[in-house]
Amino acid sequence: VVKSLPNACLHYAAEEFDIRGNNTLFTTNGVASSQALIAAASSIKRGDSTWALAGGFDSHKDEGEYYNFAQYGLMPNATDSDDKSNELGEGAGVLLLEAYEHANKRKAHIWGEILGYSETFLDVVGNSKENIKKVENAVKECVRSAGLDFNDIDLVSLDGTLEPNYKAIETYILKKFFPNIETVNYK
């Protein structure tokens, strides 16, 4: 049992690949990976580290998770059916981040850059007006921290599926701040 705990998994991965330094575990459902990326990027930006391995996985499936997957047509809604034939398996993704100056010095190919970021926590019981304000502030902070203007942005990916009407909030935010960006509709 101990070997299967998420923090034990991090320990064994670090041990296997001789990774040294801080090891932090985020267990915040579907946003754990993005929180890990923010923490890693912040660590590098502060000068605490040169490299950071960041990523995550989502292993539990509660009623809220089934709702999230079902609203996008990815699996049957477990609250309505016992049919789990289309159920998704656990997913994972990991990125190795490196300080920009260090990567340039060793003449590494730069695949991408994390310029800015922000996060917020929404009221999952559905206070939409307050949630809109929180998302607006998070979007503004993300663009500000990147040193960009809203017109500089070509692609936006917003996803916070814990609130049932979040799709409406996303649409509102996209139209308000990015009126010229084409949107993709989910199922």
Tab-separated table of N, CA, C and O in Angstrom, residues 151 153-154 174-175 177-183:
chain	number	residue	atom	x	y	z
A	151	ASN	N	-4.160	41.742	-26.736
A	151	ASN	CA	-4.091	41.613	-28.201
A	151	ASN	C	-2.913	40.765	-28.671
A	151	ASN	O	-2.867	40.362	-29.827
A	153	ILE	N	-2.257	37.795	-27.642
A	153	ILE	CA	-2.573	36.389	-27.399
A	153	ILE	C	-3.389	35.809	-28.551
A	153	ILE	O	-4.408	36.373	-28.958
A	154	ASP	N	-2.923	34.664	-29.061
A	154	ASP	CA	-3.568	33.995	-30.193
A	154	ASP	C	-4.403	32.779	-29.800
A	154	ASP	O	-5.260	32.340	-30.536
A	174	LEU	N	-14.045	34.688	-22.480
A	174	LEU	CA	-13.449	34.727	-23.822
A	174	LEU	C	-13.976	35.899	-24.633
A	174	LEU	O	-13.215	36.617	-25.275
A	175	LYS	N	-15.284	36.118	-24.607
A	175	LYS	CA	-15.871	37.219	-25.375
A	175	LYS	C	-15.451	38.576	-24.825
A	175	LYS	O	-15.267	39.522	-25.585
A	177	PHE	N	-12.552	39.414	-22.961
A	177	PHE	CA	-11.129	39.737	-23.076
A	177	PHE	C	-10.524	39.385	-24.429
A	177	PHE	O	-9.524	39.971	-24.825
A	178	PHE	N	-11.104	38.399	-25.125
A	178	PHE	CA	-10.522	37.924	-26.386
A	178	PHE	C	-11.613	37.818	-27.455
A	178	PHE	O	-11.890	36.735	-27.961
A	179	PRO	N	-12.215	38.934	-27.837
A	179	PRO	CA	-13.353	38.875	-28.760
A	179	PRO	C	-12.997	38.364	-30.149
A	179	PRO	O	-13.873	37.895	-30.882
A	180	ASN	N	-11.721	38.433	-30.535
A	180	ASN	CA	-11.333	38.023	-31.886
A	180	ASN	C	-10.782	36.603	-31.960
A	180	ASN	O	-10.377	36.171	-33.033
A	181	ILE	N	-10.773	35.894	-30.856
A	181	ILE	CA	-10.261	34.537	-30.863
A	181	ILE	C	-11.399	33.574	-31.143
A	181	ILE	O	-12.464	33.648	-30.539
A	182	GLU	N	-11.155	32.657	-32.088
A	182	GLU	CA	-12.150	31.650	-32.416
A	182	GLU	C	-12.263	30.666	-31.261
A	182	GLU	O	-11.268	30.221	-30.706
A	183	THR	N	-13.481	30.315	-30.896
A	183	THR	CA	-13.675	29.385	-29.789
A	183	THR	C	-14.019	28.001	-30.320
A	183	THR	O	-14.561	27.845	-31.408
